[in-house]
XYZ file of C-alpha atoms in Angstrom:
718
model
C 22.614 11.219 48.852
C 18.948 10.581 48.012
C 18.233 14.247 47.643
C 21.109 15.049 45.385
C 20.579 12.013 43.159
C 16.919 12.865 42.506
C 17.692 16.521 42.104
C 20.256 15.692 39.399
C 17.751 13.419 37.675
C 15.211 16.203 37.583
C 17.638 18.598 36.036
C 18.279 16.016 33.310
C 14.628 15.300 32.514
C 12.695 18.459 33.289
C 11.255 20.279 30.226
C 12.718 23.712 29.797
C 10.596 26.620 28.572
C 11.529 26.064 24.880
C 11.930 22.286 25.099
C 9.415 19.794 23.917
C 7.943 18.217 20.825
C 4.390 18.292 22.169
C 1.462 16.191 20.885
C -1.326 18.705 19.959
C -3.619 17.107 22.602
C -1.031 17.889 25.276
C -1.017 21.657 24.663
C -3.702 22.493 27.285
C -1.138 21.228 29.873
C 1.254 23.994 28.808
C -1.271 26.623 27.772
C 0.055 29.173 30.306
C 3.648 28.705 28.931
C 2.433 29.214 25.330
C 0.482 32.331 26.103
C 3.324 33.800 28.180
C 5.767 33.105 25.331
C 3.642 35.016 22.780
C 0.934 32.889 21.283
C -1.965 35.093 20.361
C -4.336 32.176 19.501
C -6.209 30.170 22.058
C -3.897 27.216 22.715
C -6.918 24.916 22.582
C -7.212 25.749 18.824
C -3.953 23.868 18.210
C -5.543 20.689 19.461
C -8.073 20.648 16.583
C -6.269 18.828 13.804
C -8.867 19.526 11.133
C -9.205 23.271 11.836
C -6.876 26.269 11.393
C -3.835 26.178 11.611
C -3.270 22.468 12.109
C -5.412 21.573 9.138
C -2.927 23.210 6.804
C 0.065 21.178 8.035
C 0.878 18.008 6.091
C 3.476 15.298 5.901
C 5.533 14.105 2.890
C 6.370 10.805 4.567
C 9.790 11.970 5.755
C 9.502 15.713 5.628
C 6.956 18.290 6.801
C 5.088 20.808 4.635
C 2.001 22.948 4.596
C -0.704 24.249 2.300
C -0.257 27.872 1.325
C -3.006 28.470 -1.210
C -6.623 27.349 -1.839
C -5.350 25.515 -4.900
C -3.356 22.853 -3.131
C 0.039 24.636 -3.309
C 2.443 23.139 -0.773
C 5.641 24.655 0.517
C 8.466 22.646 1.979
C 12.273 22.535 1.920
C 14.324 22.313 -1.271
C 16.099 19.245 0.081
C 12.740 17.612 0.713
C 11.888 17.738 -3.032
C 15.516 17.147 -4.119
C 14.699 13.581 -5.308
C 11.869 14.851 -7.476
C 14.125 17.492 -9.002
C 16.809 14.896 -9.652
C 14.267 12.487 -11.053
C 13.170 15.051 -13.652
C 16.746 16.112 -14.453
C 18.791 14.913 -17.362
C 22.297 15.871 -18.560
C 20.597 18.014 -21.256
C 18.055 19.580 -18.871
C 19.623 19.763 -15.420
C 16.870 21.067 -13.224
C 19.037 20.575 -10.107
C 21.561 23.078 -11.349
C 19.136 25.494 -12.993
C 15.991 25.276 -11.006
C 12.489 24.819 -12.192
C 9.407 27.115 -12.475
C 6.066 26.032 -13.904
C 4.574 29.182 -15.268
C 1.144 27.530 -15.482
C -0.387 24.482 -13.867
C -0.077 22.689 -17.215
C 3.691 23.070 -16.957
C 3.913 21.297 -13.568
C 5.657 17.892 -13.705
C 5.111 14.664 -11.811
C 7.187 14.310 -8.661
C 9.395 11.158 -8.211
C 7.536 7.859 -8.076
C 5.970 7.203 -4.661
C 5.814 10.836 -3.708
C 2.858 11.464 -1.371
C 1.189 14.269 0.592
C -0.551 13.073 3.773
C -3.262 15.289 5.286
C -4.116 14.307 8.854
C -7.809 13.932 9.384
C -8.124 12.285 12.779
C -6.089 11.070 15.764
C -7.541 8.569 18.286
C -6.141 6.917 21.362
C -6.470 3.139 20.652
C -4.263 1.787 23.446
C -7.023 -0.408 24.878
C -7.618 -1.921 21.462
C -3.960 -2.618 20.705
C -3.184 -3.931 24.208
C -6.465 -5.547 25.106
C -6.818 -7.806 28.095
C -5.775 -10.943 26.179
C -2.743 -9.267 24.687
C -1.598 -7.801 28.035
C -1.294 -11.382 29.343
C 1.016 -12.470 26.523
C 4.791 -12.155 26.217
C 7.481 -12.627 23.581
C 6.505 -13.385 19.998
C 2.930 -14.173 21.009
C 2.599 -10.636 22.221
C 4.074 -9.171 19.071
C 1.701 -11.307 16.935
C -1.324 -10.199 18.938
C -0.353 -6.501 18.706
C 0.141 -6.838 14.968
C -3.215 -8.550 14.534
C -4.945 -5.842 16.568
C -3.081 -3.228 14.570
C -4.255 -4.674 11.266
C -7.893 -4.799 12.390
C -7.822 -1.202 13.484
C -6.114 -0.043 10.286
C -8.350 -2.119 8.007
C -11.479 -0.622 9.547
C -10.051 2.883 9.203
C -9.071 2.398 5.548
C -12.627 1.383 4.646
C -12.816 5.097 3.990
C -11.251 5.018 0.479
C -8.301 7.219 -0.286
C -7.042 7.338 3.291
C -3.901 5.915 4.807
C -4.127 4.845 8.431
C -1.379 3.807 10.868
C -1.128 3.035 14.578
C 1.884 4.725 16.209
C 3.483 3.775 19.490
C 4.203 6.411 22.133
C 6.246 6.228 25.339
C 7.984 2.975 24.347
C 4.760 1.131 23.659
C 2.805 2.414 26.687
C 0.239 4.185 24.485
C -0.962 3.780 20.863
C -2.736 6.272 18.629
C -4.555 5.708 15.354
C -3.647 8.416 12.794
C -5.990 8.746 9.780
C -4.626 10.711 6.788
C -5.856 11.495 3.348
C -3.254 10.070 0.966
C -2.709 12.362 -1.999
C -0.974 10.310 -4.720
C -0.702 12.803 -7.503
C 2.043 15.154 -6.476
C 3.622 17.599 -8.862
C 6.717 19.732 -8.804
C 5.836 23.465 -9.146
C 8.939 25.481 -8.324
C 12.409 24.912 -7.088
C 15.132 27.575 -7.116
C 18.515 26.815 -8.647
C 20.815 24.601 -6.617
C 23.008 27.586 -5.986
C 20.136 28.931 -3.889
C 18.342 25.897 -2.528
C 21.539 24.218 -1.554
C 23.834 27.267 -1.259
C 26.800 26.298 0.936
C 26.264 22.581 0.284
C 27.878 20.202 2.734
C 30.393 22.840 3.870
C 27.700 24.945 5.466
C 25.421 22.000 6.407
C 24.681 22.203 10.160
C 26.680 25.412 10.386
C 26.014 29.049 11.246
C 26.051 31.669 9.790
C 23.873 30.216 6.986
C 22.554 31.655 3.672
C 20.541 28.836 2.162
C 17.230 29.338 0.268
C 15.983 25.860 1.315
C 12.429 26.063 -0.036
C 10.422 24.629 -2.916
C 6.856 24.008 -3.917
C 4.690 21.019 -4.748
C 1.009 20.920 -5.698
C -1.441 18.275 -4.588
C -3.904 16.875 -7.175
C -6.974 14.729 -6.837
C -9.597 13.270 -9.160
C -12.316 15.569 -10.649
C -14.560 14.187 -7.916
C -12.041 15.345 -5.261
C -10.825 11.895 -4.294
C -7.343 10.521 -3.913
C -6.124 9.283 -7.319
C -2.890 8.291 -9.164
C -1.397 10.822 -11.608
C -3.798 11.579 -14.513
C -4.146 14.474 -16.871
C -7.742 15.051 -15.923
C -6.927 15.406 -12.140
C -7.491 18.754 -10.551
C -5.754 20.719 -7.746
C -6.805 19.649 -4.292
C -8.643 22.343 -2.377
C -7.620 22.233 1.292
C -10.061 23.437 3.904
C -7.304 25.575 5.387
C -4.046 27.093 4.208
C -1.431 29.351 5.796
C -0.949 32.989 4.982
C 2.535 34.422 4.705
C 3.042 37.122 7.324
C 3.330 40.760 6.248
C 4.531 41.808 9.660
C 8.171 42.264 10.752
C 9.947 39.354 12.448
C 12.480 40.487 15.076
C 14.859 38.963 17.533
C 12.913 37.929 20.638
C 9.688 37.241 18.788
C 7.606 34.188 19.532
C 7.678 31.424 16.915
C 6.337 27.825 16.785
C 6.957 25.002 14.388
C 4.272 22.612 13.273
C 5.549 19.421 11.692
C 6.364 15.736 11.882
C 9.648 15.209 13.746
C 11.175 11.837 12.904
C 12.933 10.308 15.922
C 14.345 11.401 19.211
C 15.894 9.394 22.011
C 15.521 11.428 25.196
C 13.855 8.601 27.151
C 16.571 6.048 26.371
C 18.340 4.121 29.109
C 22.059 4.684 29.926
C 23.032 1.368 28.253
C 21.365 2.481 24.967
C 23.205 5.796 25.146
C 26.532 4.032 25.733
C 25.985 1.493 22.911
C 24.986 4.209 20.439
C 27.943 6.465 21.012
C 30.617 3.802 21.575
C 29.639 1.503 18.711
C 26.704 2.397 16.447
C 27.534 6.031 15.445
C 31.346 5.425 14.983
C 30.623 2.538 12.606
C 27.995 4.641 10.759
C 30.433 7.517 10.275
C 33.141 5.327 8.798
C 30.736 3.492 6.473
C 29.053 6.664 5.165
C 32.393 8.353 4.559
C 33.710 5.382 2.621
C 30.497 5.050 0.640
C 30.655 8.702 -0.382
C 34.229 8.278 -1.625
C 33.223 5.251 -3.675
C 30.203 6.986 -5.271
C 32.246 10.094 -6.037
C 34.981 7.983 -7.790
C 32.488 5.996 -9.803
C 30.417 8.948 -10.968
C 33.226 11.467 -11.572
C 33.063 11.074 -15.369
C 29.394 9.948 -15.695
C 26.939 12.864 -15.449
C 23.935 10.552 -15.747
C 25.143 8.396 -12.880
C 25.953 11.485 -10.813
C 22.343 12.626 -11.229
C 21.026 9.208 -10.296
C 22.956 9.286 -6.969
C 22.553 12.987 -6.250
C 19.798 12.486 -3.740
C 21.551 9.547 -2.023
C 24.822 11.520 -1.811
C 22.982 14.487 -0.276
C 21.403 12.221 2.281
C 24.639 10.454 3.121
C 26.522 13.758 3.594
C 23.745 15.066 5.772
C 23.736 12.048 8.063
C 27.486 11.769 8.102
C 27.843 15.259 9.391
C 24.948 14.748 11.783
C 26.447 11.590 13.328
C 29.933 13.058 13.529
C 28.487 16.089 15.177
C 26.680 13.921 17.654
C 29.925 12.128 18.526
C 31.827 15.344 19.031
C 29.138 16.845 21.244
C 28.829 13.646 23.276
C 32.563 13.570 23.828
C 32.392 17.024 25.306
C 29.332 16.423 27.484
C 28.359 14.602 30.705
C 25.281 13.055 29.032
C 26.040 9.528 30.027
C 26.779 10.383 33.635
C 23.521 12.344 33.937
C 21.619 9.565 32.324
C 23.065 7.083 34.836
C 22.148 9.420 37.656
C 18.599 9.817 36.284
C 18.128 6.065 36.099
C 19.599 5.519 39.522
C 17.137 8.107 40.944
C 14.196 6.405 39.187
C 15.310 2.991 40.504
C 15.626 4.428 44.000
C 12.066 6.024 43.703
C 10.645 2.704 42.503
C 12.040 0.759 45.452
C 10.649 3.202 48.021
C 7.627 1.824 49.802
C 4.680 3.375 47.936
C 1.549 1.958 46.360
C 2.089 0.396 42.883
C 5.817 1.333 42.642
C 7.111 -2.120 43.469
C 5.443 -3.396 40.359
C 7.924 -1.457 38.200
C 11.053 -2.819 39.894
C 11.092 -6.162 37.996
C 10.769 -4.464 34.623
C 13.574 -1.959 35.426
C 15.842 -4.988 35.976
C 14.554 -6.955 32.995
C 14.898 -4.169 30.432
C 18.655 -3.918 30.804
C 19.345 -7.575 30.183
C 16.877 -7.628 27.227
C 18.501 -4.556 25.696
C 21.965 -6.171 26.062
C 20.756 -9.239 24.192
C 19.390 -7.122 21.365
C 22.606 -5.097 21.089
C 24.634 -8.311 20.787
C 22.356 -9.562 17.976
C 22.643 -6.180 16.195
C 26.420 -6.350 16.232
C 26.617 -9.925 14.958
C 24.228 -9.037 12.090
C 25.897 -5.791 11.193
C 28.445 -6.834 8.567
C 26.139 -9.315 6.859
C 23.379 -6.776 6.546
C 25.880 -4.323 4.939
C 27.231 -7.046 2.643
C 23.761 -7.752 1.208
C 23.780 -6.284 -2.342
C 21.075 -3.821 -3.076
C 19.432 -6.071 -5.691
C 19.474 -9.062 -3.320
C 17.552 -6.859 -0.867
C 15.098 -6.119 -3.676
C 14.707 -9.852 -4.504
C 14.230 -10.733 -0.874
C 11.522 -8.156 -0.424
C 9.714 -9.334 -3.547
C 9.950 -13.043 -2.583
C 8.678 -12.247 0.923
C 5.800 -10.339 -0.758
C 5.060 -13.324 -2.995
C 4.972 -15.724 -0.007
C 2.637 -13.353 1.923
C 0.367 -12.971 -1.029
C -0.505 -16.726 -0.739
C -2.350 -15.839 2.459
C -5.658 -13.922 2.931
C -4.878 -10.248 3.101
C -5.871 -9.908 6.740
C -3.412 -12.657 7.673
C -0.410 -11.192 5.931
C 2.396 -9.457 7.837
C 2.272 -5.682 8.144
C 4.091 -4.184 5.149
C 3.040 -6.901 2.762
C -0.733 -6.336 2.436
C -2.597 -5.078 -0.558
C -2.416 -1.520 0.842
C 1.378 -1.701 0.547
C 1.571 -2.711 -3.120
C 1.688 0.958 -4.488
C 4.871 1.529 -2.498
C 6.538 -1.522 -3.977
C 5.515 -0.424 -7.481
C 6.892 3.090 -6.866
C 10.135 1.748 -5.524
C 10.636 -0.531 -8.522
C 9.991 2.399 -10.889
C 12.225 4.716 -8.970
C 15.257 2.364 -9.219
C 15.608 3.292 -12.866
C 16.727 6.806 -11.874
C 18.624 5.875 -8.724
C 20.698 2.692 -9.711
C 23.880 2.349 -11.659
C 25.564 -1.100 -12.046
C 29.169 0.188 -11.836
C 28.459 2.141 -8.677
C 26.679 -0.764 -7.014
C 29.462 -3.218 -7.883
C 31.981 -0.866 -6.303
C 29.890 -0.569 -3.121
C 29.369 -4.355 -3.044
C 33.162 -4.944 -3.237
C 33.772 -2.578 -0.299
C 31.050 -4.132 1.841
C 31.979 -7.766 1.092
C 35.645 -7.125 1.647
C 34.794 -5.864 5.147
C 32.468 -8.778 5.669
C 35.232 -11.307 4.833
C 37.509 -9.775 7.516
C 35.001 -10.764 10.191
C 36.060 -13.945 12.083
C 34.669 -17.049 10.343
C 32.579 -17.957 13.423
C 30.707 -14.645 13.119
C 29.996 -14.959 9.397
C 26.775 -16.544 7.979
C 27.505 -19.784 6.230
C 24.051 -19.854 4.567
C 24.529 -16.345 3.209
C 28.000 -17.244 1.936
C 26.765 -20.349 0.161
C 23.781 -18.564 -1.403
C 26.059 -15.973 -3.083
C 29.125 -18.186 -3.660
C 31.308 -16.308 -1.167
C 34.490 -18.028 0.066
C 36.559 -16.924 3.074
C 39.959 -17.024 1.241
C 38.926 -15.068 -1.909
C 41.440 -12.706 -3.316
C 40.367 -9.193 -4.312
C 40.433 -10.200 -8.005
C 38.258 -13.281 -7.242
C 35.837 -11.166 -5.232
C 35.472 -8.680 -8.056
C 34.968 -11.496 -10.517
C 32.227 -12.971 -8.344
C 30.410 -9.655 -8.043
C 30.687 -9.111 -11.788
C 29.106 -12.561 -12.388
C 26.132 -11.588 -10.275
C 25.271 -8.595 -12.456
C 25.847 -10.658 -15.617
C 23.262 -13.106 -14.408
C 20.442 -10.899 -13.215
C 17.535 -9.173 -14.949
C 16.621 -7.108 -11.855
C 18.341 -4.086 -13.432
C 15.353 -3.986 -15.810
C 11.992 -2.457 -14.729
C 9.948 -5.088 -16.629
C 11.673 -7.890 -14.764
C 11.148 -6.247 -11.408
C 7.492 -5.593 -12.162
C 6.920 -9.193 -13.305
C 8.143 -10.388 -9.911
C 5.616 -8.183 -8.176
C 2.972 -10.557 -9.465
C 4.952 -13.780 -9.435
C 4.045 -16.836 -7.425
C 6.631 -18.480 -5.068
C 7.051 -21.326 -7.536
C 8.096 -18.898 -10.254
C 10.752 -17.529 -7.936
C 11.985 -21.072 -7.263
C 12.269 -21.730 -10.966
C 14.075 -18.476 -11.721
C 17.681 -18.580 -12.949
C 18.352 -15.005 -11.768
C 21.288 -15.142 -9.327
C 19.764 -12.650 -6.812
C 16.332 -14.311 -7.002
C 17.923 -17.777 -6.372
C 19.790 -16.406 -3.381
C 16.589 -14.881 -2.000
C 14.771 -18.208 -2.233
C 17.673 -20.057 -0.545
C 17.909 -17.478 2.287
C 14.191 -17.258 2.977
C 13.835 -20.053 5.590
C 16.763 -18.637 7.656
C 15.297 -15.106 7.193
C 11.977 -16.300 8.670
C 13.568 -18.166 11.551
C 15.665 -15.093 12.457
C 12.542 -12.904 12.305
C 10.757 -15.251 14.714
C 13.717 -15.070 17.178
C 13.784 -11.253 16.801
C 10.047 -10.962 17.487
C 10.350 -13.172 20.566
C 12.878 -10.701 22.003
C 10.982 -7.663 20.790
C 7.797 -8.780 22.531
C 9.681 -9.062 25.844
C 11.303 -5.648 25.309
C 7.977 -4.013 24.390
C 6.369 -5.190 27.631
C 9.302 -4.140 29.868
C 9.917 -0.838 28.103
C 6.238 0.209 28.431
C 6.358 -0.387 32.090
C 9.703 1.455 32.366
C 8.043 4.453 30.786
C 5.035 4.135 33.027
C 7.385 4.368 35.989
C 9.266 7.309 34.575
C 6.074 9.311 33.763
C 4.723 8.655 37.295
C 8.083 9.777 38.756
C 8.080 13.042 36.702
C 4.370 13.767 37.253
C 5.045 13.544 40.969
C 7.432 16.376 40.563
C 4.770 18.451 38.631
C 6.343 17.878 35.240
C 4.429 17.182 32.029
C 6.214 14.537 29.914
C 6.184 14.652 26.172
C 6.902 11.430 24.208
C 9.934 10.940 22.045
C 9.334 11.984 18.415
C 7.989 9.230 16.189
C 7.031 10.980 12.909
C 3.623 12.082 14.169
C 2.330 15.607 14.252
C 3.991 17.800 16.993
C 4.141 21.418 18.076
C 7.248 23.096 19.453
C 7.659 26.770 20.394
C 10.471 29.198 21.211
C 11.862 32.566 20.233
C 13.983 34.090 17.521
C 17.319 34.164 19.409
C 20.945 34.364 18.481
C 23.744 33.018 20.714
C 26.309 34.919 22.759
C 28.923 32.377 21.742
C 29.818 30.400 18.624
C 31.407 26.975 19.076
C 33.689 27.228 16.135
C 34.852 30.784 16.209
C 34.222 31.930 19.711
C 32.143 34.886 18.564
C 28.559 35.816 19.162
C 25.949 34.582 16.560
C 23.418 37.156 15.441
C 19.834 36.046 15.005
C 19.634 36.887 11.244
C 21.900 36.561 8.237
C 21.432 38.786 5.161
C 22.017 39.023 1.449
C 25.488 40.444 2.128
C 26.581 37.010 3.314
C 25.675 35.562 -0.040
C 27.849 38.058 -1.774
C 30.758 37.362 0.547
C 30.543 33.637 0.190
C 29.799 33.369 -3.473
C 32.692 31.970 -5.530
C 30.853 31.247 -8.780
C 31.504 27.480 -8.540
C 30.898 24.370 -6.474
C 28.873 24.648 -3.321
C 28.856 28.428 -3.360
C 27.676 28.905 -6.953
C 25.076 31.559 -6.464
C 23.192 32.386 -9.746
C 24.457 35.527 -11.422
C 20.958 36.909 -11.560
C 20.759 36.768 -7.790
C 24.165 38.387 -7.315
C 23.169 41.207 -9.747
C 20.038 41.887 -7.769
C 21.999 41.979 -4.537
C 24.671 44.270 -6.045
C 21.982 46.641 -7.242
C 20.338 46.635 -3.802
C 17.137 45.651 -5.456
C 15.468 44.874 -2.163
C 11.922 45.853 -2.884
C 9.425 45.452 -0.028
C 11.651 43.007 1.844
C 14.266 45.487 3.057
C 14.741 45.550 6.803
C 16.201 48.819 8.032
C 17.859 47.340 11.137
C 19.690 44.868 8.954
C 20.225 47.258 6.082
C 19.439 44.289 3.815
C 17.016 41.418 3.266
C 17.062 38.695 5.924
C 17.981 35.204 4.600
C 18.052 32.773 7.518
C 17.420 33.111 11.241
C 18.037 31.194 14.500
C 15.386 30.203 16.953
C 15.137 28.041 20.100
C 12.743 25.621 18.440
C 13.053 21.978 19.489
C 13.233 20.107 16.157
C 14.876 17.106 14.590
C 14.951 15.203 11.249
C 11.483 15.045 9.770
C 10.814 18.608 10.922
C 12.488 19.668 7.666
C 9.950 21.840 5.833
C 7.966 22.562 9.031
C 5.926 25.678 8.920
C 7.357 28.207 11.400
C 4.592 30.550 12.481
C 4.346 33.745 14.546
C 1.877 34.320 17.371
C -0.925 34.922 14.862
C -0.241 31.613 13.115
C 1.156 33.355 10.039
C 3.993 31.793 8.109
C 7.346 33.462 8.825
C 9.712 30.708 7.635
C 10.580 27.089 7.157
C 12.726 25.060 9.501
C 15.491 23.219 7.682
C 18.446 22.636 9.889
C 20.224 22.911 13.246
C 23.685 23.752 14.372
C 26.352 21.140 14.623
C 26.997 21.371 18.329
C 23.309 21.229 19.158
C 22.168 18.183 17.088
C 22.759 16.037 20.111
C 19.520 17.486 21.329
C 17.957 14.356 19.802
C 19.331 12.785 22.938
C 19.842 15.771 25.250
C 18.169 19.158 24.938
C 20.339 22.138 26.026
C 18.781 25.542 25.765
C 22.209 27.323 25.870
C 23.312 25.645 22.590
C 20.201 24.333 20.850
C 19.218 26.474 17.820
C 17.107 25.660 14.841
C 17.840 27.338 11.472
C 14.994 28.641 9.367
C 14.796 30.192 5.938
C 13.029 33.508 6.330
C 9.839 33.853 4.334
C 10.914 37.411 3.286
C 13.948 35.874 1.550
C 11.763 33.317 -0.172
C 9.514 36.030 -1.510
C 12.374 38.257 -2.463
C 14.115 35.460 -4.481
C 10.762 34.553 -6.213
C 10.034 38.164 -7.130
C 13.406 39.750 -7.878
C 15.307 36.808 -9.260
C 13.130 33.934 -10.431
C 10.215 36.037 -11.672
C 7.703 33.663 -10.165
C 4.917 36.199 -10.454
C 2.295 33.529 -10.972
C 3.044 31.871 -7.600
C 3.338 35.224 -5.760
C -0.160 36.082 -6.981
C -1.408 32.729 -5.825
C 0.226 33.307 -2.414
C -1.651 36.593 -2.135
C 1.506 38.688 -2.427
C 0.900 41.849 -4.376
């Protein structure tokens, strides 16, 4: 029994050849695998973050991107700049529908407020500073507070270098901490985006599906002050000159070729415990799917006859649709898998290994027992808070954040909570400005009604009496009374106005207390409870952090004993993943083989001239004329559009540079297939495929359809 249990666990956790979101500094551990797979560079070169090619890879704070010219030109996915396109769109000048091309730098327009480009400059292990000897002896909230204080000291020292944004990221469940120092480029401008019928071709119908024919690419440019320093948007700013940029490959890309993706994957959950897996797939994801589906229906109904409102919510709708399909795909894949059983076997084998008589192993046993009860307590809290958190109107959330900021600003900056320091003020200002183009009162009232109606169906004992009193909610309200209450909120608030929101950014707590704004009044009334609940949450979080770190320490020791390197779960920090361009010998939805590449023919076949398949006529004309130029591939008898690879990616990898063995750009990662998105929890090489837009299609579209000759020249394409 012992043998089979541990063997099953190893099958569940061992890294396969193409599996792994590796930290750059880990790559020497897998250098032989990289070279055998086809990397022509020295693997050690990928550990040097300020040299080629890593120095060309940047983060957009939610998506990945990369420099592709000496003049700060940045390429990423169309859906990663979607909000900026929508922000600059009006009913009279719909850039989403028609696309955008700045023929000169003077024609480039400011991206959406708060848009940033982050250039990583240094990464340093600071575990001993975050968890020093005094902190290690603490537990509960005291431990959380100590970690936060250490975090703030490290970040403050790092940010003495003006123009840089620093953060401390947790790895392996709080076992290790790294300081990431990034140049924060604040002046970001939109350069080029193809028409929506290219950049979002196939829309939600094709999202997470194969075959795919989406031109998911767009361009930003980074600007800095004339002195080369980080600066807010200004006419006199100049293009940033990166030390390194990527070159687009002129070589053929074929099935079986080595590729690697460099980017900032958001979040994976492969080291989660069985109870976390069970809670997620039995409760969290099903509730998310229902909520997102209902919200999309509400927004669609409210914006159907209002083009301006439709544009305001375009980015939110795209995000909701994406996550909805993602979570439903996760649920479907989980239902047809043995993931939970394997997780239980893995954990049982780890527990068995810990209890065996060996030096230092017994120290892990107590934490393995503690973590389960602590997680159960947190899950119970999350469920009880669920409906109240959803029922919180968007403008109440704004008022609560601003009042919390005001309270924190009464303290010296170093004593404020993380997220409410002077360094955070630009993000608040950007969010307040962005609300003007992402908020519509009629839409929000409809969403509020839906959420509050659900909240009122929760048993009275599980509702929050303080929350109800602050907003005037009564348990026996009819639908008409509830609508009337919601309407009264919006008739008695000024938070729909930018000037009012900005005024509160600088307001003192006493000014909040004197306000007659209904949402501000509610925020003030709820604040004491909000703080008490935060203290309780931090007490639990501190205990979980301590136990979880020791759980991961045990798991790493267990795997290392078997000769396995262990990569940490994704956490929005820079990672490298590698694989090959590979189709599939089966397709989940049609039972047929999936070829590695799609071509322009597929666009012709799918194009309907309307809706999600509204390919531009100029594009269809070029395809019909077989105007392929230099991008024709004889084996495909066309131009490649998208391709499949065995790259291990997740959300946040969108826009990641996909490179060949010479570190030349051959595409951009933008999606995965529906039956493989459960790889966030469980990587399966048989099914897992990433979807990339082929760089040859990008160049073909730019040259033969959009006439982006200025950008092609800048990219070095003759």
